Amino acid sequence: MNYLIKTLTSIIMVYLSINYSFAQATASATATATIVTPISITKNIDMNFGNISVTSSGGTVILDPNGTRTKTGGITLPIITGTVTAAQFTVSGQGNYTYDITLPSSSVVLSSGANSMNATSFTCSIGTTAGSLSAGSPGTQTFNVGATLAINANQPSGSYTTATPFNVTVNYN
């Protein structure tokens, strides 16, 4: 009887293990990764508001991204303009990728000795979420940045420059 129970138990165990192995299924998957060209930005041209004349009432000079100046208040834009340029940057990276642009959100101080003026309201020729790299490797795109320069009443004459450059940041979407 013991022999019969042991044999029967062994048969049941084999049967259960066979059924269990038939209930299994296996699938395989591969893993992949694509390394894209890192995004980079290069400054091509510095921003320059050009020659400005101020009266006792002050005002602003708006330099739009295409390099055109307009004035408000007691500002005069002399016929001899000096060098007037919007800042220009080139972005390089993975072809056909899009990216965001972050412009300065606070004022940038231009100084001449103890005197200063503030540049604010930075604008970009392609918007800040419209960057799109060209096809190819690497893809590239060039854009311009303008700003508004606030000029105080009776601003002393001089050559005003930023102590540190302003930052323009780009990130893939």
mmCIF file of C-alpha atoms in Angstrom:
data_model
loop_
_atom_site.group_PDB
_atom_site.id
_atom_site.type_symbol
_atom_site.label_atom_id
_atom_site.label_comp_id
_atom_site.label_asym_id
_atom_site.label_seq_id
_atom_site.Cartn_x
_atom_site.Cartn_y
_atom_site.Cartn_z
ATOM 1 C CA MET A 1 0.000 0.000 0.000
ATOM 2 C CA ASN A 2 2.846 2.378 0.812
ATOM 3 C CA TYR A 3 4.370 1.559 -2.505
ATOM 4 C CA LEU A 4 1.087 2.362 -4.258
ATOM 5 C CA ILE A 5 0.719 5.715 -2.445
ATOM 6 C CA LYS A 6 4.311 6.683 -3.271
ATOM 7 C CA THR A 7 3.885 5.742 -6.908
ATOM 8 C CA LEU A 8 0.567 7.536 -7.187
ATOM 9 C CA THR A 9 2.016 10.651 -5.503
ATOM 10 C CA SER A 10 4.972 10.608 -7.906
ATOM 11 C CA ILE A 11 2.669 10.316 -10.923
ATOM 12 C CA ILE A 12 0.511 13.215 -9.689
ATOM 13 C CA MET A 13 3.614 15.368 -9.094
ATOM 14 C CA VAL A 14 4.938 14.670 -12.586
ATOM 15 C CA TYR A 15 1.534 15.395 -14.097
ATOM 16 C CA LEU A 16 1.212 18.701 -12.211
ATOM 17 C CA SER A 17 4.705 19.813 -13.201
ATOM 18 C CA ILE A 18 4.010 18.986 -16.854
ATOM 19 C CA ASN A 19 0.787 21.000 -16.824
ATOM 20 C CA TYR A 20 2.545 23.910 -15.151
ATOM 21 C CA SER A 21 5.315 23.984 -17.731
ATOM 22 C CA PHE A 22 2.734 24.030 -20.543
ATOM 23 C CA ALA A 23 1.111 27.092 -18.929
ATOM 24 C CA GLN A 24 4.252 29.171 -19.356
ATOM 25 C CA ALA A 25 5.116 31.404 -22.281
ATOM 26 C CA THR A 26 8.222 33.469 -22.920
ATOM 27 C CA ALA A 27 8.771 36.533 -25.061
ATOM 28 C CA SER A 28 11.974 38.406 -25.742
ATOM 29 C CA ALA A 29 12.537 42.116 -26.225
ATOM 30 C CA THR A 30 15.519 44.174 -27.248
ATOM 31 C CA ALA A 31 16.603 47.448 -25.702
ATOM 32 C CA THR A 32 17.767 50.390 -27.788
ATOM 33 C CA ALA A 33 18.969 53.903 -27.111
ATOM 34 C CA THR A 34 19.696 56.780 -29.464
ATOM 35 C CA ILE A 35 22.255 59.388 -28.526
ATOM 36 C CA VAL A 36 21.333 62.697 -30.157
ATOM 37 C CA THR A 37 23.691 65.503 -31.020
ATOM 38 C CA PRO A 38 23.935 67.781 -27.960
ATOM 39 C CA ILE A 39 22.326 71.189 -28.357
ATOM 40 C CA SER A 40 24.712 74.146 -28.328
ATOM 41 C CA ILE A 41 24.497 77.890 -28.834
ATOM 42 C CA THR A 42 27.119 80.288 -30.157
ATOM 43 C CA LYS A 43 27.040 84.081 -30.054
ATOM 44 C CA ASN A 44 27.753 85.545 -33.492
ATOM 45 C CA ILE A 45 27.161 89.273 -32.887
ATOM 46 C CA ASP A 46 26.890 91.361 -29.706
ATOM 47 C CA MET A 47 23.935 93.688 -29.098
ATOM 48 C CA ASN A 48 24.662 97.368 -29.758
ATOM 49 C CA PHE A 49 22.098 100.154 -29.367
ATOM 50 C CA GLY A 50 24.272 102.578 -31.364
ATOM 51 C CA ASN A 51 24.580 106.333 -30.820
ATOM 52 C CA ILE A 52 21.884 107.951 -28.658
ATOM 53 C CA SER A 53 21.279 111.559 -27.621
ATOM 54 C CA VAL A 54 19.238 112.313 -24.509
ATOM 55 C CA THR A 55 17.460 115.437 -23.272
ATOM 56 C CA SER A 56 16.323 116.380 -19.805
ATOM 57 C CA SER A 57 13.316 114.047 -19.982
ATOM 58 C CA GLY A 58 14.924 110.638 -20.666
ATOM 59 C CA GLY A 59 13.141 107.797 -22.471
ATOM 60 C CA THR A 60 13.832 104.454 -24.120
ATOM 61 C CA VAL A 61 15.437 103.007 -27.220
ATOM 62 C CA ILE A 62 13.778 99.839 -28.453
ATOM 63 C CA LEU A 63 16.078 97.649 -30.521
ATOM 64 C CA ASP A 64 13.938 95.022 -32.213
ATOM 65 C CA PRO A 65 15.439 91.680 -33.276
ATOM 66 C CA ASN A 66 15.794 92.784 -36.918
ATOM 67 C CA GLY A 67 18.084 95.636 -35.803
ATOM 68 C CA THR A 68 15.616 98.518 -36.173
ATOM 69 C CA ARG A 69 15.587 101.162 -33.433
ATOM 70 C CA THR A 70 12.643 103.219 -32.214
ATOM 71 C CA LYS A 71 12.660 105.816 -29.469
ATOM 72 C CA THR A 72 10.343 107.177 -26.807
ATOM 73 C CA GLY A 73 10.458 110.265 -24.617
ATOM 74 C CA GLY A 74 13.282 112.767 -24.877
ATOM 75 C CA ILE A 75 15.583 110.564 -26.925
ATOM 76 C CA THR A 76 17.105 111.493 -30.275
ATOM 77 C CA LEU A 77 18.627 108.959 -32.638
ATOM 78 C CA PRO A 78 21.414 110.862 -34.441
ATOM 79 C CA ILE A 79 21.943 110.597 -38.199
ATOM 80 C CA ILE A 80 25.354 109.105 -37.461
ATOM 81 C CA THR A 81 23.923 105.956 -35.916
ATOM 82 C CA GLY A 82 27.128 104.239 -34.911
ATOM 83 C CA THR A 83 26.979 100.467 -34.868
ATOM 84 C CA VAL A 84 23.418 99.223 -34.402
ATOM 85 C CA THR A 85 23.014 95.450 -34.116
ATOM 86 C CA ALA A 86 20.665 93.056 -32.437
ATOM 87 C CA ALA A 87 22.527 90.199 -30.775
ATOM 88 C CA GLN A 88 22.759 87.166 -33.043
ATOM 89 C CA PHE A 89 23.072 83.521 -32.020
ATOM 90 C CA THR A 90 23.345 80.197 -33.856
ATOM 91 C CA VAL A 91 21.951 77.010 -32.334
ATOM 92 C CA SER A 92 23.339 73.623 -33.404
ATOM 93 C CA GLY A 93 22.075 70.170 -32.540
ATOM 94 C CA GLN A 94 20.124 67.166 -33.761
ATOM 95 C CA GLY A 95 18.572 67.878 -37.160
ATOM 96 C CA ASN A 96 14.795 68.482 -37.229
ATOM 97 C CA TYR A 97 14.583 68.810 -33.426
ATOM 98 C CA THR A 98 12.749 71.719 -31.799
ATOM 99 C CA TYR A 99 13.914 73.730 -28.831
ATOM 100 C CA ASP A 100 12.914 76.481 -26.400
ATOM 101 C CA ILE A 101 14.801 79.732 -25.910
ATOM 102 C CA THR A 102 15.152 81.418 -22.522
ATOM 103 C CA LEU A 103 15.975 85.132 -22.637
ATOM 104 C CA PRO A 104 16.972 87.277 -19.653
ATOM 105 C CA SER A 105 13.920 87.880 -17.459
ATOM 106 C CA SER A 106 15.474 90.629 -15.358
ATOM 107 C CA SER A 107 17.217 93.821 -16.367
ATOM 108 C CA VAL A 108 20.785 93.850 -17.615
ATOM 109 C CA VAL A 109 22.870 96.794 -16.428
ATOM 110 C CA LEU A 110 25.040 98.757 -18.866
ATOM 111 C CA SER A 111 27.614 100.930 -17.084
ATOM 112 C CA SER A 112 30.050 103.709 -17.864
ATOM 113 C CA GLY A 113 32.011 104.416 -14.715
ATOM 114 C CA ALA A 114 29.491 105.205 -11.954
ATOM 115 C CA ASN A 115 26.654 105.798 -14.454
ATOM 116 C CA SER A 116 24.274 103.060 -15.563
ATOM 117 C CA MET A 117 21.246 102.220 -17.717
ATOM 118 C CA ASN A 118 19.046 99.103 -17.805
ATOM 119 C CA ALA A 119 18.196 96.876 -20.751
ATOM 120 C CA THR A 120 14.923 94.953 -20.315
ATOM 121 C CA SER A 121 12.123 93.321 -22.319
ATOM 122 C CA PHE A 122 14.339 91.041 -24.391
ATOM 123 C CA THR A 123 12.697 89.722 -27.569
ATOM 124 C CA CYS A 124 13.662 87.041 -30.068
ATOM 125 C CA SER A 125 13.229 87.039 -33.850
ATOM 126 C CA ILE A 126 11.694 83.541 -33.789
ATOM 127 C CA GLY A 127 9.820 83.655 -30.475
ATOM 128 C CA THR A 128 10.897 81.663 -27.449
ATOM 129 C CA THR A 129 9.200 78.346 -28.233
ATOM 130 C CA ALA A 130 9.574 78.294 -31.996
ATOM 131 C CA GLY A 131 13.126 77.096 -32.451
ATOM 132 C CA SER A 132 13.447 74.373 -35.084
ATOM 133 C CA LEU A 133 16.774 73.000 -36.240
ATOM 134 C CA SER A 134 17.277 72.392 -39.948
ATOM 135 C CA ALA A 135 17.601 68.889 -41.346
ATOM 136 C CA GLY A 136 21.096 67.504 -41.421
ATOM 137 C CA SER A 137 23.763 66.663 -38.955
ATOM 138 C CA PRO A 138 24.100 68.925 -37.189
ATOM 139 C CA GLY A 139 20.937 70.928 -37.697
ATOM 140 C CA THR A 140 21.320 74.682 -37.206
ATOM 141 C CA GLN A 141 19.231 77.809 -36.822
ATOM 142 C CA THR A 142 20.219 81.458 -36.397
ATOM 143 C CA PHE A 143 18.131 84.019 -34.522
ATOM 144 C CA ASN A 144 18.451 87.605 -33.270
ATOM 145 C CA VAL A 145 17.696 89.135 -29.876
ATOM 146 C CA GLY A 146 16.658 92.732 -29.208
ATOM 147 C CA ALA A 147 15.818 94.637 -26.013
ATOM 148 C CA THR A 148 14.611 97.957 -24.632
ATOM 149 C CA LEU A 149 17.178 100.347 -23.142
ATOM 150 C CA ALA A 150 15.880 102.717 -20.444
ATOM 151 C CA ILE A 151 17.790 106.005 -20.519
ATOM 152 C CA ASN A 152 17.621 108.385 -17.587
ATOM 153 C CA ALA A 153 16.995 112.102 -17.946
ATOM 154 C CA ASN A 154 20.312 113.905 -18.470
ATOM 155 C CA GLN A 155 22.143 110.564 -18.791
ATOM 156 C CA PRO A 156 25.885 111.396 -18.831
ATOM 157 C CA SER A 157 27.683 110.741 -22.106
ATOM 158 C CA GLY A 158 29.996 107.753 -22.334
ATOM 159 C CA SER A 159 30.370 104.259 -23.722
ATOM 160 C CA TYR A 160 28.091 101.971 -21.698
ATOM 161 C CA THR A 161 28.768 98.228 -21.556
ATOM 162 C CA THR A 162 27.547 95.271 -19.516
ATOM 163 C CA ALA A 163 30.008 94.134 -16.845
ATOM 164 C CA THR A 164 29.003 90.542 -17.568
ATOM 165 C CA PRO A 165 27.366 89.274 -20.755
ATOM 166 C CA PHE A 166 23.667 88.398 -20.674
ATOM 167 C CA ASN A 167 22.690 84.750 -21.111
ATOM 168 C CA VAL A 168 20.480 83.165 -23.743
ATOM 169 C CA THR A 169 19.708 79.510 -22.990
ATOM 170 C CA VAL A 170 18.366 76.825 -25.341
ATOM 171 C CA ASN A 171 16.863 73.425 -24.456
ATOM 172 C CA TYR A 172 15.418 70.650 -26.572
ATOM 173 C CA ASN A 173 11.633 70.291 -26.273
#
